[in-house]
Amino acid sequence: DAKTTQPTSMDCAEGRAANLPCNHSTISGNEYVYWYRQIHSQGPQYIIHGLKNNETNEMASLIITEDRKSSTLILPHATLRDTAVYYCIVRVLNNFNKFYFGSGTKLNVKP
Amino acid sequence: GAVVSQHPSWVICKSGTSVKIECRSLDFQATTMFWYRQFPKQSLMLMATSNEGSKATYEQGVEKDKFLINHASLTLSTLTVTSAHPEDSSFYICSARTSGRGYNEQFFGPGTRLTVL
């Protein structure tokens, strides 16, 4: 049921920007893109979400392409504590706004 | 942000016994709660959706008689794994959403690790 595809893993040097891509080519016009991350053996943590416009908060930036078929999560200055699995999720409209998780990207931040 | 707790954080039980896991929203009222299961090195799989005061709706392939869900109040949902077997060993995670603050977000609990011997 997941509507997103992400690379299995990525490496990033500490202090550098981490750019995590997500493909959601079948997204519907009014479906939101959400990003969560999961540190080992913990519950997922909300990062950011968006519809059409780029978004930024204290954790990250979300860049959504004009056709909305893909997006990129940017962690501007990755730290070792950002090592986690990052999930890109398209929120199902109605139906209680369910989330169907894809396989996610394991981000390894290295010193 | 909103806080969701789960209890217990881990549990070990014998095959054939039932185990109850609690999910609580601590500082908001959760109109909808979700239950997920996660096997090692795999993603989260949605099991069921529960709304306060009504029956839960289960995802395809999830046995409703085995995974009993009760959402009796706006701050508490419980998942009971009945007649647990070793293949039910997993990481169970709940999440909650509200129609008020943070309407579009789901807030996740820390998870409960179930081991069935």
CSV table of C-alpha atoms in Angstrom, one decimal:
chain,number,residue,atom,x,y,z
A,1,ASP,CA,0.0,0.0,0.0
A,2,ALA,CA,3.0,2.3,0.3
A,3,LYS,CA,3.0,4.9,-2.4
A,4,THR,CA,6.6,5.9,-2.1
A,5,THR,CA,10.1,4.6,-3.1
A,6,GLN,CA,13.3,5.6,-1.4
A,7,PRO,CA,16.9,4.4,-1.6
A,8,THR,CA,17.7,1.7,0.9
A,9,SER,CA,20.6,3.5,2.5
A,10,MET,CA,22.7,6.7,2.3
A,11,ASP,CA,25.9,7.9,4.0
A,12,CYS,CA,26.6,11.4,5.0
A,13,ALA,CA,29.6,13.1,6.7
A,14,GLU,CA,29.0,14.8,10.0
A,15,GLY,CA,28.4,18.5,9.6
A,16,ARG,CA,27.4,18.2,6.0
A,17,ALA,CA,23.9,18.5,4.5
A,18,ALA,CA,22.0,15.2,4.1
A,19,ASN,CA,19.7,15.1,1.1
A,20,LEU,CA,17.2,12.2,1.2
A,21,PRO,CA,15.1,11.7,-2.0
A,22,CYS,CA,11.7,10.2,-2.2
A,23,ASN,CA,9.6,9.3,-5.3
A,24,HIS,CA,5.9,9.5,-5.1
A,25,SER,CA,4.9,9.6,-8.7
A,26,THR,CA,1.3,8.4,-8.1
A,27,ILE,CA,0.5,11.0,-5.5
A,28,SER,CA,-3.0,12.6,-5.8
A,29,GLY,CA,-3.5,16.3,-6.1
A,30,ASN,CA,-4.4,17.0,-2.5
A,31,GLU,CA,-2.3,14.3,-0.7
A,32,TYR,CA,0.4,15.4,1.7
A,33,VAL,CA,3.9,14.2,1.9
A,34,TYR,CA,5.1,13.4,5.4
A,35,TRP,CA,8.6,12.6,6.7
A,36,TYR,CA,9.3,10.7,9.9
A,37,ARG,CA,12.4,9.1,11.2
A,38,GLN,CA,13.0,6.1,13.5
A,39,ILE,CA,16.0,5.7,15.6
A,40,HIS,CA,16.7,2.1,16.5
A,41,SER,CA,14.1,0.5,18.7
A,42,GLN,CA,12.1,3.7,19.2
A,43,GLY,CA,8.8,5.0,17.8
A,44,PRO,CA,8.9,7.2,14.7
A,45,GLN,CA,9.5,10.9,15.2
A,46,TYR,CA,7.7,13.5,13.1
A,47,ILE,CA,10.0,15.7,11.0
A,48,ILE,CA,8.0,17.7,8.5
A,49,HIS,CA,5.2,17.6,6.0
A,50,GLY,CA,4.1,19.5,3.0
A,51,LEU,CA,1.6,19.7,0.1
A,52,LYS,CA,3.0,21.8,-2.7
A,53,ASN,CA,5.3,24.5,-1.3
A,54,ASN,CA,8.7,23.9,0.2
A,55,GLU,CA,8.6,23.8,3.9
A,56,THR,CA,11.2,24.5,6.6
A,57,ASN,CA,11.3,24.0,10.3
A,58,GLU,CA,13.9,23.7,13.1
A,59,MET,CA,14.7,20.2,12.1
A,60,ALA,CA,14.7,20.1,8.3
A,61,SER,CA,13.6,21.5,4.9
A,62,LEU,CA,11.3,19.8,2.5
A,63,ILE,CA,11.6,20.4,-1.2
A,64,ILE,CA,8.7,19.2,-3.3
A,65,THR,CA,9.0,19.2,-7.1
A,66,GLU,CA,6.6,21.3,-9.1
A,67,ASP,CA,4.9,18.2,-10.5
A,68,ARG,CA,4.8,16.8,-6.9
A,69,LYS,CA,6.1,13.4,-8.1
A,70,SER,CA,9.1,13.6,-5.9
A,71,SER,CA,10.5,15.3,-2.9
A,72,THR,CA,13.8,15.8,-0.9
A,73,LEU,CA,14.3,16.0,2.8
A,74,ILE,CA,17.3,18.1,3.7
A,75,LEU,CA,19.0,18.0,7.1
A,76,PRO,CA,21.2,21.0,6.8
A,77,HIS,CA,24.0,20.0,9.2
A,78,ALA,CA,23.8,16.3,9.9
A,79,THR,CA,25.0,15.1,13.3
A,80,LEU,CA,25.7,11.6,14.5
A,81,ARG,CA,22.4,11.6,16.3
A,82,ASP,CA,20.6,12.0,13.0
A,83,THR,CA,21.6,8.4,12.1
A,84,ALA,CA,18.2,6.7,11.7
A,85,VAL,CA,15.7,5.3,9.2
A,86,TYR,CA,13.9,8.1,7.4
A,87,TYR,CA,10.4,7.4,6.1
A,88,CYS,CA,8.7,9.3,3.4
A,89,ILE,CA,4.9,8.8,3.6
A,90,VAL,CA,2.0,9.9,1.4
A,91,ARG,CA,-1.0,10.5,3.7
A,92,VAL,CA,-4.1,8.7,2.5
A,93,LEU,CA,-6.9,11.1,2.3
A,94,ASN,CA,-10.0,10.4,4.3
A,95,ASN,CA,-10.1,6.9,5.7
A,96,PHE,CA,-8.8,8.3,9.0
A,97,ASN,CA,-5.7,9.7,7.4
A,98,LYS,CA,-3.8,6.4,7.6
A,99,PHE,CA,-0.1,6.1,7.1
A,100,TYR,CA,1.4,3.3,5.1
A,101,PHE,CA,5.1,3.1,5.6
A,102,GLY,CA,7.5,2.2,2.8
A,103,SER,CA,10.9,0.7,3.4
A,104,GLY,CA,12.6,4.0,4.2
A,105,THR,CA,16.2,5.1,3.9
A,106,LYS,CA,18.8,4.2,6.5
A,107,LEU,CA,20.9,7.3,6.9
A,108,ASN,CA,24.4,6.7,8.3
A,109,VAL,CA,26.0,9.9,9.5
A,110,LYS,CA,29.8,9.3,9.8
A,111,PRO,CA,32.4,11.3,11.7
B,1,GLY,CA,4.9,18.3,20.9
B,2,ALA,CA,2.2,15.8,21.9
B,3,VAL,CA,3.3,12.8,24.0
B,4,VAL,CA,2.1,9.2,23.5
B,5,SER,CA,3.1,6.5,26.0
B,6,GLN,CA,3.0,2.8,25.8
B,7,HIS,CA,3.0,0.2,28.6
B,8,PRO,CA,4.8,-2.1,29.0
B,9,SER,CA,7.9,-1.2,27.1
B,10,TRP,CA,8.8,-4.8,26.8
B,11,VAL,CA,7.1,-8.1,27.8
B,12,ILE,CA,8.0,-11.8,27.7
B,13,CYS,CA,5.2,-14.3,27.8
B,14,LYS,CA,4.7,-18.0,27.3
B,15,SER,CA,3.0,-19.4,24.2
B,16,GLY,CA,-0.7,-19.6,24.6
B,17,THR,CA,-1.1,-16.7,27.0
B,18,SER,CA,-2.7,-13.3,26.2
B,19,VAL,CA,-0.9,-10.0,26.5
B,20,LYS,CA,-2.3,-6.5,26.8
B,21,ILE,CA,-0.5,-3.4,25.6
B,22,GLU,CA,-1.7,0.1,26.5
B,23,CYS,CA,-1.4,3.2,24.5
B,24,ARG,CA,-2.1,6.6,26.1
B,25,SER,CA,-2.1,10.1,24.8
B,26,LEU,CA,-0.8,12.1,27.7
B,27,ASP,CA,-1.5,15.7,26.9
B,28,PHE,CA,-4.2,15.6,24.2
B,29,GLN,CA,-7.3,13.8,23.3
B,30,ALA,CA,-6.9,11.2,20.6
B,31,THR,CA,-9.9,10.7,18.4
B,32,THR,CA,-8.1,8.1,16.4
B,33,MET,CA,-5.4,5.7,17.4
B,34,PHE,CA,-3.4,3.4,15.1
B,35,TRP,CA,-1.6,0.1,15.9
B,36,TYR,CA,1.5,-1.0,13.9
B,37,ARG,CA,3.7,-4.0,14.0
B,38,GLN,CA,7.3,-4.1,13.1
B,39,PHE,CA,9.5,-7.1,12.6
B,40,PRO,CA,13.3,-6.9,12.8
B,41,LYS,CA,14.9,-5.0,9.9
B,42,GLN,CA,11.5,-4.3,8.4
B,43,SER,CA,9.2,-1.3,8.1
B,44,LEU,CA,6.1,-0.5,10.2
B,45,MET,CA,3.0,-2.4,9.1
B,46,LEU,CA,-0.4,-0.8,9.9
B,47,MET,CA,-2.5,-3.4,11.7
B,48,ALA,CA,-5.7,-1.5,12.7
B,49,THR,CA,-7.3,1.9,13.2
B,50,SER,CA,-9.5,2.6,16.2
B,51,ASN,CA,-11.8,5.4,17.0
B,52,GLU,CA,-13.0,6.2,20.4
B,53,GLY,CA,-16.2,4.5,21.2
B,54,SER,CA,-16.4,2.4,18.1
B,55,LYS,CA,-15.1,-0.8,16.7
B,56,ALA,CA,-11.6,-0.9,15.3
B,57,THR,CA,-11.1,-1.4,11.6
B,58,TYR,CA,-8.4,-3.9,10.7
B,59,GLU,CA,-6.1,-4.0,7.7
B,60,GLN,CA,-6.4,-6.9,5.3
B,61,GLY,CA,-4.7,-10.0,6.6
B,62,VAL,CA,-4.9,-9.0,10.3
B,63,GLU,CA,-7.0,-11.3,12.4
B,64,LYS,CA,-9.4,-9.2,14.5
B,65,ASP,CA,-10.1,-12.1,16.9
B,66,LYS,CA,-6.4,-12.5,17.6
B,67,PHE,CA,-5.6,-8.8,18.0
B,68,LEU,CA,-8.3,-7.3,20.1
B,69,ILE,CA,-8.4,-3.5,20.2
B,70,ASN,CA,-10.3,-1.4,22.6
B,71,HIS,CA,-10.5,2.4,22.5
B,72,ALA,CA,-12.7,3.1,25.4
B,73,SER,CA,-11.6,6.7,26.1
B,74,LEU,CA,-10.1,9.6,24.2
B,75,THR,CA,-6.7,9.0,25.9
B,76,LEU,CA,-6.5,5.2,26.0
B,77,SER,CA,-6.4,2.4,23.5
B,78,THR,CA,-5.4,-1.2,24.3
B,79,LEU,CA,-4.2,-4.0,22.1
B,80,THR,CA,-4.6,-7.5,23.4
B,81,VAL,CA,-2.7,-10.3,21.6
B,82,THR,CA,-4.7,-13.4,22.4
B,83,SER,CA,-3.2,-16.8,22.6
B,84,ALA,CA,0.2,-15.5,21.6
B,85,HIS,CA,2.6,-17.7,19.7
B,86,PRO,CA,6.3,-17.2,18.9
B,87,GLU,CA,5.5,-15.8,15.5
B,88,ASP,CA,3.6,-12.9,17.2
B,89,SER,CA,6.9,-11.8,18.7
B,90,SER,CA,7.4,-8.3,17.3
B,91,PHE,CA,7.7,-4.6,18.1
B,92,TYR,CA,4.2,-3.1,18.5
B,93,ILE,CA,3.9,0.6,18.1
B,94,CYS,CA,0.8,2.8,18.5
B,95,SER,CA,0.2,6.3,17.3
B,96,ALA,CA,-2.5,8.9,17.9
B,97,ARG,CA,-4.0,11.8,16.1
B,98,THR,CA,-6.4,14.4,17.2
B,99,SER,CA,-8.9,16.6,15.5
B,100,GLY,CA,-7.5,19.6,17.3
B,101,ARG,CA,-3.9,20.5,17.7
B,102,GLY,CA,-1.6,18.9,15.2
B,103,TYR,CA,-4.5,17.7,13.2
B,104,ASN,CA,-2.4,16.3,10.3
B,105,GLU,CA,0.2,14.6,12.4
B,106,GLN,CA,0.4,11.2,14.0
B,107,PHE,CA,2.2,11.1,17.3
B,108,PHE,CA,3.9,7.8,17.9
B,109,GLY,CA,4.5,5.9,21.1
B,110,PRO,CA,7.9,4.5,22.0
B,111,GLY,CA,6.8,0.9,21.2
B,112,THR,CA,6.4,-2.3,23.1
B,113,ARG,CA,8.7,-5.3,22.4
B,114,LEU,CA,6.8,-8.6,22.7
B,115,THR,CA,8.7,-11.8,23.0
B,116,VAL,CA,6.7,-15.1,23.0
B,117,LEU,CA,8.5,-18.1,24.2
